[in-house]
mmCIF file of C-alpha atoms in Angstrom:
data_model
loop_
_atom_site.group_PDB
_atom_site.id
_atom_site.type_symbol
_atom_site.label_atom_id
_atom_site.label_comp_id
_atom_site.label_asym_id
_atom_site.label_seq_id
_atom_site.Cartn_x
_atom_site.Cartn_y
_atom_site.Cartn_z
ATOM 1 C CA MET Y 12 106.160 117.274 149.976
ATOM 2 C CA PRO Y 13 103.409 117.663 147.394
ATOM 3 C CA SER Y 14 103.939 120.211 144.570
ATOM 4 C CA PHE Y 15 102.775 121.245 141.123
ATOM 5 C CA ASP Y 16 103.982 123.337 138.374
ATOM 6 C CA ALA Y 17 102.090 126.374 136.944
ATOM 7 C CA VAL Y 18 103.022 126.628 133.259
ATOM 8 C CA SER Y 19 101.927 128.494 130.061
ATOM 9 C CA GLU Y 20 102.655 125.971 127.202
ATOM 10 C CA ILE Y 21 101.312 125.715 123.678
ATOM 11 C CA ASP Y 22 101.251 122.373 121.932
ATOM 12 C CA ALA Y 23 103.410 122.866 118.818
ATOM 13 C CA HIS Y 24 101.682 120.025 116.846
ATOM 14 C CA GLU Y 25 98.307 121.350 117.561
ATOM 15 C CA LEU Y 26 99.557 124.714 116.390
ATOM 16 C CA THR Y 27 100.799 123.386 113.251
ATOM 17 C CA ASN Y 28 97.516 121.429 112.829
ATOM 18 C CA ALA Y 29 95.489 124.894 113.276
ATOM 19 C CA VAL Y 30 97.553 126.698 110.815
ATOM 20 C CA ASP Y 31 97.269 123.958 108.112
ATOM 21 C CA GLN Y 32 93.432 123.995 108.695
ATOM 22 C CA ALA Y 33 93.386 127.683 108.348
ATOM 23 C CA ASN Y 34 95.361 127.574 105.087
ATOM 24 C CA ARG Y 35 92.904 124.719 103.852
ATOM 25 C CA GLU Y 36 89.906 126.960 104.654
ATOM 26 C CA LEU Y 37 91.558 129.894 102.831
ATOM 27 C CA SER Y 38 91.863 127.817 99.593
ATOM 28 C CA GLN Y 39 88.194 126.750 99.981
ATOM 29 C CA ARG Y 40 86.517 130.093 100.642
ATOM 30 C CA PHE Y 41 84.979 132.018 97.794
ATOM 31 C CA ASP Y 42 86.048 135.297 98.885
ATOM 32 C CA PHE Y 43 89.711 134.306 98.957
ATOM 33 C CA LYS Y 44 89.569 132.656 95.547
ATOM 34 C CA GLY Y 45 92.479 133.912 93.271
ATOM 35 C CA THR Y 46 94.240 135.774 96.010
ATOM 36 C CA ALA Y 47 97.704 135.309 97.400
ATOM 37 C CA CYS Y 48 96.488 134.983 101.027
ATOM 38 C CA LYS Y 49 98.069 132.390 103.391
ATOM 39 C CA PHE Y 50 99.399 131.673 106.809
ATOM 40 C CA VAL Y 51 103.119 130.956 107.496
ATOM 41 C CA LEU Y 52 104.044 129.428 110.628
ATOM 42 C CA ARG Y 53 107.522 130.080 112.032
ATOM 43 C CA GLU Y 54 107.819 127.189 114.690
ATOM 44 C CA LYS Y 55 111.100 128.264 116.335
ATOM 45 C CA ASP Y 56 109.710 131.640 117.637
ATOM 46 C CA PHE Y 57 106.061 130.609 117.697
ATOM 47 C CA THR Y 58 104.930 133.219 115.294
ATOM 48 C CA VAL Y 59 102.179 132.983 112.655
ATOM 49 C CA GLU Y 60 102.786 135.313 109.844
ATOM 50 C CA VAL Y 61 99.446 136.380 108.186
ATOM 51 C CA ARG Y 62 99.820 137.406 104.483
ATOM 52 C CA GLY Y 63 97.172 139.039 102.415
ATOM 53 C CA GLU Y 64 96.722 141.473 99.487
ATOM 54 C CA VAL Y 65 94.902 144.171 101.337
ATOM 55 C CA GLU Y 66 94.326 144.977 105.058
ATOM 56 C CA PHE Y 67 90.597 143.868 104.910
ATOM 57 C CA HIS Y 68 91.894 140.390 104.140
ATOM 58 C CA LEU Y 69 94.163 140.348 107.218
ATOM 59 C CA LYS Y 70 91.187 141.015 109.553
ATOM 60 C CA GLN Y 71 89.092 138.111 108.018
ATOM 61 C CA MET Y 72 92.092 135.878 108.064
ATOM 62 C CA LEU Y 73 92.723 136.699 111.794
ATOM 63 C CA ASP Y 74 89.221 135.612 112.615
ATOM 64 C CA ILE Y 75 89.719 132.258 110.683
ATOM 65 C CA LEU Y 76 93.062 131.693 112.601
ATOM 66 C CA LYS Y 77 91.401 132.444 116.030
ATOM 67 C CA LEU Y 78 88.566 130.021 115.199
ATOM 68 C CA LYS Y 79 90.959 127.075 114.165
ATOM 69 C CA LEU Y 80 93.171 127.561 117.126
ATOM 70 C CA THR Y 81 90.137 127.565 119.448
ATOM 71 C CA LYS Y 82 88.871 124.305 117.846
ATOM 72 C CA ARG Y 83 92.488 122.782 118.417
ATOM 73 C CA GLY Y 84 92.348 123.657 122.024
ATOM 74 C CA ILE Y 85 94.839 126.663 121.983
ATOM 75 C CA ASP Y 86 93.589 129.474 124.080
ATOM 76 C CA ILE Y 87 93.568 132.581 122.109
ATOM 77 C CA GLY Y 88 94.589 134.708 125.193
ATOM 78 C CA CYS Y 89 98.034 133.979 124.447
ATOM 79 C CA LEU Y 90 98.037 135.755 121.092
ATOM 80 C CA ASP Y 91 99.831 138.899 120.611
ATOM 81 C CA VAL Y 92 98.693 140.510 117.395
ATOM 82 C CA LYS Y 93 101.121 143.099 115.908
ATOM 83 C CA ASP Y 94 100.357 146.053 113.763
ATOM 84 C CA PRO Y 95 99.845 145.246 110.079
ATOM 85 C CA GLN Y 96 102.549 146.345 107.692
ATOM 86 C CA THR Y 97 101.035 147.332 104.068
ATOM 87 C CA ASN Y 98 102.701 148.239 100.834
ATOM 88 C CA LEU Y 99 101.314 148.234 97.225
ATOM 89 C CA ALA Y 100 101.837 144.408 96.690
ATOM 90 C CA GLU Y 101 100.607 142.930 99.940
ATOM 91 C CA ALA Y 102 99.830 143.278 103.596
ATOM 92 C CA ARG Y 103 101.423 141.389 106.477
ATOM 93 C CA GLN Y 104 100.665 140.844 110.084
ATOM 94 C CA ASP Y 105 102.672 138.895 112.775
ATOM 95 C CA VAL Y 106 100.791 137.066 115.418
ATOM 96 C CA VAL Y 107 103.130 136.073 118.268
ATOM 97 C CA LEU Y 108 101.815 133.206 120.410
ATOM 98 C CA ARG Y 109 103.217 133.897 123.898
ATOM 99 C CA HIS Y 110 104.361 130.805 125.914
ATOM 100 C CA GLY Y 111 106.358 130.217 128.972
ATOM 101 C CA ILE Y 112 105.855 132.304 132.097
ATOM 102 C CA ASP Y 113 108.090 135.477 132.013
ATOM 103 C CA GLN Y 114 109.706 137.032 135.009
ATOM 104 C CA ASP Y 115 106.910 139.718 135.548
ATOM 105 C CA CYS Y 116 104.075 137.234 135.345
ATOM 106 C CA GLY Y 117 105.989 134.785 137.629
ATOM 107 C CA LYS Y 118 106.397 137.564 140.145
ATOM 108 C CA LYS Y 119 102.666 138.328 140.013
ATOM 109 C CA ILE Y 120 101.915 134.706 140.678
ATOM 110 C CA VAL Y 121 104.240 134.329 143.634
ATOM 111 C CA LYS Y 122 102.937 137.550 145.087
ATOM 112 C CA LEU Y 123 99.488 136.417 144.696
ATOM 113 C CA ILE Y 124 100.225 133.106 146.501
ATOM 114 C CA LYS Y 125 101.995 134.865 149.274
ATOM 115 C CA ASP Y 126 99.368 137.340 149.751
ATOM 116 C CA SER Y 127 96.673 134.744 149.960
ATOM 117 C CA LYS Y 128 97.993 133.422 153.370
ATOM 118 C CA LEU Y 129 97.883 129.867 152.078
ATOM 119 C CA LYS Y 130 100.380 127.385 153.643
ATOM 120 C CA VAL Y 131 102.196 126.952 150.390
ATOM 121 C CA GLN Y 132 105.477 128.308 149.084
ATOM 122 C CA ALA Y 133 105.977 129.449 145.386
ATOM 123 C CA GLY Y 134 109.317 129.820 143.538
ATOM 124 C CA ILE Y 135 110.085 130.717 140.000
ATOM 125 C CA HIS Y 136 111.985 127.984 138.045
ATOM 126 C CA GLY Y 137 112.798 129.193 134.657
ATOM 127 C CA ASP Y 138 109.673 129.586 132.642
ATOM 128 C CA LYS Y 139 107.320 127.971 135.188
ATOM 129 C CA VAL Y 140 106.397 128.492 138.784
ATOM 130 C CA ARG Y 141 106.791 125.551 141.298
ATOM 131 C CA ILE Y 142 104.337 125.689 144.162
ATOM 132 C CA THR Y 143 104.807 123.302 147.117
ATOM 133 C CA GLY Y 144 102.807 122.723 150.232
ATOM 134 C CA LYS Y 145 102.254 120.186 153.131
ATOM 135 C CA GLN Y 146 98.858 119.198 152.244
ATOM 136 C CA ARG Y 147 97.075 118.493 149.078
ATOM 137 C CA ASP Y 148 94.271 120.639 149.962
ATOM 138 C CA ASP Y 149 96.317 123.709 150.201
ATOM 139 C CA LEU Y 150 97.770 123.011 146.612
ATOM 140 C CA GLN Y 151 94.159 122.584 145.350
ATOM 141 C CA ALA Y 152 93.316 125.924 147.003
ATOM 142 C CA ALA Y 153 96.183 127.545 145.248
ATOM 143 C CA ILE Y 154 95.077 126.168 142.024
ATOM 144 C CA ALA Y 155 91.476 127.556 142.413
ATOM 145 C CA LEU Y 156 93.073 130.750 143.477
ATOM 146 C CA LEU Y 157 95.131 131.015 140.319
ATOM 147 C CA ARG Y 158 92.131 130.022 138.014
ATOM 148 C CA LYS Y 159 90.208 132.841 139.302
ATOM 149 C CA GLU Y 160 92.884 135.391 138.740
ATOM 150 C CA LYS Y 161 93.479 136.694 135.132
ATOM 151 C CA PHE Y 162 96.889 136.839 133.762
ATOM 152 C CA ASP Y 163 98.180 137.989 130.416
ATOM 153 C CA ARG Y 164 98.481 134.374 129.347
ATOM 154 C CA PRO Y 165 96.642 131.149 130.046
ATOM 155 C CA LEU Y 166 97.969 128.962 132.780
ATOM 156 C CA SER Y 167 97.860 125.287 133.085
ATOM 157 C CA PHE Y 168 98.995 123.005 135.851
ATOM 158 C CA ASP Y 169 101.109 119.775 135.588
ATOM 159 C CA ASN Y 170 103.632 117.711 137.292
ATOM 160 C CA PHE Y 171 101.312 117.244 140.392
ATOM 161 C CA ARG Y 172 103.392 115.174 142.814
ATOM 162 C CA ASP Y 173 102.571 113.822 146.214
#
């Protein structure tokens, strides 16, 4: 029976490259010369900590980070930007990259598939949703349906099997 998985994944290597490029651009830009601004990547929880001297720097740095992530092929729809924390010495802001499909998003996907009256079944398997059907055309229609719908995180489709 043909099936595929709907997932929301971030390539950790591309994320590392994007943060490195953003740090490199900070070191080369004139308006950041002599400042203690930098990006710190915490890979275990997919969080980028933006550190600057003032809150104004954080906004500029966030634009740089978004640009570099987009160039490396990471959808910025998965970014969850937290509120900045400022004190006299520095300003910090956490940017969490959401990955994996949580239970709420998985339920929305399953409900959307069932309401569409396509001849496919959807089930939540951990952090992905497996969609199975008898015909390949039905699965392609399900992919088109999911691409049209907007979710709080970018979806990709893999593990397509006949």
